[in-house]
Amino acid sequence: MSISSDHKPLGKQVTGSLHTLSPIVELNVGGEMYTTTLSTLKKHPGSKLAEMFTGQPKLRTDSEGRFFIDRPGTNFKYILEYLRTNQVPTQSIQDVYKEALFYDIEPLIKQLEDSPQIFGELVARKQFLARVPNYSENIELMIRIARAEAVASRRSSVIVCVVRTEEDAVRCQDALNSLDMDKKSVVKFGPWKAAPSISDLLDCIQMDVEAKGYKISFQPHVAEKGFRFKSHDFFYKFLFTWW
């Protein structure tokens, strides 16, 4: 006995060789529909995109028979335009760069990395932050502390100690010893050997925490009287706003 079903298949594996298919290709990229040619998709033979359409098919199709790529579809138009005309996109640079990396289109990757947005992020900012010990781990620690203190509160704060030099690190530790608070709750950044200043690092911290979806601001931390140093020499309060 056979059982019939009215449901269309969610997708099927393409059989046979792509060489036998029409040179005109319909694509479904994350729900966005595109029409192009096999030669355009295979323009850069070493790319992952070209590999998808070379030899034995490596993609599934949607219910309408279009090749399906499970990636964000909106920015694929910039990838396609580059393949067609060598036009390097000037919009959504960061997002297009992520897609160029995924599809492994080396010429586009290199050209995007020369753009001010990507160059500044990869060569300037990221290289600076790589010289700040445990930067990424400290960002996560800040968030854990803030979330732990958010119970039944609209805002929670995290005290950060920022030191640029080894000498300041010693002074910061002396200051911590005289500070009336739980020292484990103070997140320490630095020291580092690079040109950017303390204010530059504070901006980076805010930028990277906000990139994770949090609403955050910071200000110099004013300690109670009797504190051995000017608190704003090292200490800053980062304020998380939850609602």
Coordinates of C-alpha atoms in Angstrom, one line a residue:
M1 CA 0.0 0.0 0.0
S2 CA 1.4 3.4 -0.9
I3 CA 0.8 6.5 1.2
S4 CA 0.3 9.8 -0.7
S5 CA 1.0 13.2 0.7
D6 CA 0.0 16.7 -0.4
H7 CA 3.1 18.2 1.2
K8 CA 5.8 19.6 -1.2
P9 CA 9.3 18.5 -0.3
L10 CA 11.3 21.1 1.6
G11 CA 14.1 20.6 -0.9
K12 CA 15.9 17.9 -2.9
Q13 CA 19.4 17.1 -3.8
V14 CA 20.3 17.9 -7.4
T15 CA 21.4 14.9 -9.4
G16 CA 23.5 14.7 -12.4
S17 CA 26.2 17.2 -13.5
L18 CA 25.9 20.9 -13.5
H19 CA 27.4 20.9 -17.0
T20 CA 24.1 19.5 -18.3
L21 CA 22.1 22.3 -16.8
S22 CA 21.0 25.5 -18.4
P23 CA 23.7 28.3 -18.2
I24 CA 21.0 30.4 -16.6
V25 CA 20.8 29.7 -12.9
E26 CA 18.0 30.7 -10.4
L27 CA 19.1 31.1 -6.8
N28 CA 17.3 31.3 -3.5
V29 CA 19.8 32.9 -1.1
G30 CA 18.2 33.0 2.4
G31 CA 14.8 33.8 0.8
E32 CA 16.1 36.4 -1.7
M33 CA 15.7 35.3 -5.3
Y34 CA 18.4 35.9 -8.0
T35 CA 19.0 35.0 -11.6
T36 CA 22.4 34.8 -13.1
T37 CA 24.7 32.5 -15.1
L38 CA 26.9 29.6 -14.3
S39 CA 29.9 31.5 -15.7
T40 CA 29.3 34.4 -13.4
L41 CA 29.1 32.2 -10.3
K42 CA 32.3 30.3 -11.4
K43 CA 34.2 33.5 -12.3
H44 CA 36.8 32.8 -9.5
P45 CA 37.6 29.1 -9.7
G46 CA 39.3 28.9 -6.4
S47 CA 36.3 30.3 -4.5
K48 CA 33.8 28.4 -2.4
L49 CA 31.1 29.9 -4.5
A50 CA 32.6 28.5 -7.7
E51 CA 33.0 25.1 -6.0
M52 CA 29.3 25.0 -5.2
F53 CA 28.6 25.0 -9.0
T54 CA 31.5 22.9 -10.3
G55 CA 31.3 19.2 -11.1
Q56 CA 28.9 17.2 -8.9
P57 CA 26.2 19.5 -7.5
K58 CA 26.7 20.4 -3.9
L59 CA 23.5 22.3 -3.2
R60 CA 19.9 21.5 -2.5
T61 CA 16.9 23.1 -4.3
D62 CA 13.8 24.7 -2.9
S63 CA 10.3 23.7 -3.8
E64 CA 10.5 25.7 -7.0
G65 CA 13.7 24.1 -8.2
R66 CA 16.0 27.1 -7.4
F67 CA 19.4 26.4 -5.9
F68 CA 19.3 27.2 -2.2
I69 CA 22.1 28.8 -0.3
D70 CA 21.4 29.2 3.5
R71 CA 23.0 32.6 3.9
P72 CA 21.7 36.2 4.4
G73 CA 20.3 37.0 1.1
T74 CA 20.2 40.8 1.1
N75 CA 23.9 41.4 0.6
F76 CA 24.3 38.7 -2.0
K77 CA 23.4 41.3 -4.6
Y78 CA 26.7 43.1 -4.0
I79 CA 28.6 39.8 -4.4
L80 CA 26.8 39.2 -7.6
E81 CA 27.5 42.7 -8.9
Y82 CA 31.2 42.3 -8.2
L83 CA 31.2 39.0 -10.1
R84 CA 29.5 40.6 -13.0
T85 CA 31.3 44.0 -13.2
N86 CA 34.2 43.9 -10.8
Q87 CA 32.4 46.8 -9.0
V88 CA 33.5 46.9 -5.3
P89 CA 30.5 47.7 -3.1
T90 CA 30.5 50.9 -1.2
Q91 CA 27.5 50.1 1.0
S92 CA 27.1 47.6 3.9
I93 CA 30.9 47.1 3.7
Q94 CA 31.1 45.1 7.0
D95 CA 28.3 42.7 6.0
V96 CA 29.5 42.2 2.5
Y97 CA 33.0 41.5 3.8
K98 CA 31.6 38.7 5.9
E99 CA 29.9 37.2 2.9
A100 CA 33.0 37.6 0.8
L101 CA 34.9 35.6 3.4
F102 CA 32.2 32.9 3.5
Y103 CA 32.2 32.5 -0.3
D104 CA 36.0 32.8 -0.3
I105 CA 36.2 35.3 -3.1
E106 CA 39.9 36.3 -2.6
P107 CA 40.1 39.3 -4.9
L108 CA 37.0 40.9 -3.4
I109 CA 38.3 40.1 0.1
K110 CA 41.5 41.9 -0.6
Q111 CA 39.8 45.0 -2.1
L112 CA 37.4 45.3 0.8
E113 CA 40.3 45.0 3.3
D114 CA 41.7 48.1 1.6
S115 CA 38.5 50.1 2.3
P116 CA 38.7 52.6 5.2
Q117 CA 36.1 50.7 7.2
I118 CA 37.7 47.3 7.0
F119 CA 41.3 48.6 7.1
G120 CA 40.5 50.7 10.2
E121 CA 38.9 47.7 12.0
L122 CA 41.4 45.0 11.1
V123 CA 44.7 46.9 10.9
A124 CA 44.2 49.7 13.4
R125 CA 41.6 48.8 16.0
K126 CA 42.0 45.0 16.1
Q127 CA 45.8 45.2 16.2
F128 CA 45.6 47.6 19.1
L129 CA 43.2 45.5 21.1
A130 CA 45.4 42.4 20.4
R131 CA 48.0 44.2 22.5
V132 CA 45.7 44.7 25.5
P133 CA 46.0 41.6 27.7
N134 CA 42.8 39.5 28.0
Y135 CA 40.7 42.2 26.3
S136 CA 37.9 39.8 25.0
E137 CA 37.8 37.9 28.3
N138 CA 37.4 41.1 30.3
I139 CA 34.5 42.2 28.0
E140 CA 32.7 39.0 28.8
L141 CA 33.6 39.4 32.6
M142 CA 32.0 42.9 32.5
I143 CA 28.8 41.5 31.0
R144 CA 28.6 38.7 33.6
I145 CA 29.1 41.1 36.5
A146 CA 26.5 43.5 35.1
R147 CA 23.9 40.7 34.5
A148 CA 24.5 39.3 38.0
E149 CA 23.7 42.7 39.5
A150 CA 20.6 43.4 37.3
V151 CA 18.1 41.5 39.4
A152 CA 15.0 43.8 40.0
S153 CA 17.0 46.8 38.8
R154 CA 16.8 49.1 35.8
R155 CA 20.5 49.7 35.7
S156 CA 23.6 47.9 36.9
S157 CA 27.2 49.2 37.0
V158 CA 30.7 47.7 36.6
I159 CA 33.8 49.4 37.9
V160 CA 36.7 49.2 35.4
C161 CA 40.4 50.0 36.1
V162 CA 42.3 51.1 33.1
V163 CA 46.1 51.3 33.1
R164 CA 48.3 52.1 30.2
T165 CA 51.8 51.5 31.7
E166 CA 53.3 49.1 34.2
E167 CA 53.9 51.9 36.6
D168 CA 50.2 52.8 36.5
A169 CA 49.4 49.1 37.1
V170 CA 51.3 49.2 40.3
R171 CA 49.6 52.5 41.4
C172 CA 46.2 51.0 40.4
Q173 CA 46.8 48.0 42.6
D174 CA 47.7 50.3 45.5
A175 CA 44.6 52.2 44.9
L176 CA 42.5 49.0 44.8
N177 CA 43.9 48.0 48.2
S178 CA 42.5 51.2 49.7
L179 CA 39.2 51.1 47.8
D180 CA 36.2 50.1 49.8
M181 CA 34.7 47.6 47.5
D182 CA 34.9 44.0 46.4
K183 CA 38.1 43.9 44.4
K184 CA 36.9 40.8 42.5
S185 CA 34.2 43.0 40.9
V186 CA 36.7 45.4 39.5
V187 CA 37.7 44.6 35.9
K188 CA 41.2 45.6 35.0
F189 CA 42.3 46.5 31.5
G190 CA 46.0 47.0 30.5
P191 CA 48.8 47.8 30.4
W192 CA 49.5 47.9 26.7
K193 CA 52.3 49.1 24.4
A194 CA 50.6 51.0 21.6
A195 CA 49.8 54.6 20.7
P196 CA 46.0 54.7 21.6
S197 CA 45.1 56.4 24.8
I198 CA 42.9 55.4 27.8
S199 CA 40.0 57.3 26.2
D200 CA 40.5 55.3 23.0
L201 CA 40.3 52.0 25.0
L202 CA 37.2 53.2 26.8
D203 CA 35.6 53.9 23.4
C204 CA 36.5 50.4 22.3
I205 CA 35.0 48.8 25.3
Q206 CA 31.8 50.7 24.8
M207 CA 31.7 49.8 21.1
D208 CA 32.3 46.1 21.6
V209 CA 29.8 45.8 24.5
E210 CA 27.1 47.7 22.4
A211 CA 27.9 45.4 19.5
K212 CA 26.6 42.5 21.7
G213 CA 23.3 44.3 22.0
Y214 CA 23.7 46.1 25.4
K215 CA 22.9 49.7 26.2
I216 CA 25.9 51.1 28.0
S217 CA 27.6 54.4 29.0
F218 CA 30.6 55.2 31.1
Q219 CA 32.0 58.0 33.4
P220 CA 34.9 58.5 35.7
H221 CA 34.4 56.7 39.0
V222 CA 34.3 59.0 42.0
A223 CA 35.5 57.2 45.1
E224 CA 34.7 58.0 48.7
K225 CA 36.9 60.4 50.6
G226 CA 40.2 59.1 51.9
F227 CA 41.0 57.4 48.6
R228 CA 44.7 57.6 48.0
F229 CA 44.6 58.7 44.4
K230 CA 42.3 60.7 42.1
S231 CA 39.8 58.0 41.2
H232 CA 39.5 59.2 37.7
D233 CA 43.2 58.5 37.1
F234 CA 42.3 54.8 36.8
F235 CA 38.7 54.0 37.6
Y236 CA 35.6 54.3 35.4
K237 CA 32.0 53.2 36.0
F238 CA 30.2 51.5 33.1
L239 CA 26.5 51.7 33.4
F240 CA 24.3 49.0 31.8
T241 CA 20.7 50.1 31.2
W242 CA 18.2 47.2 31.0
W243 CA 14.9 48.9 30.4

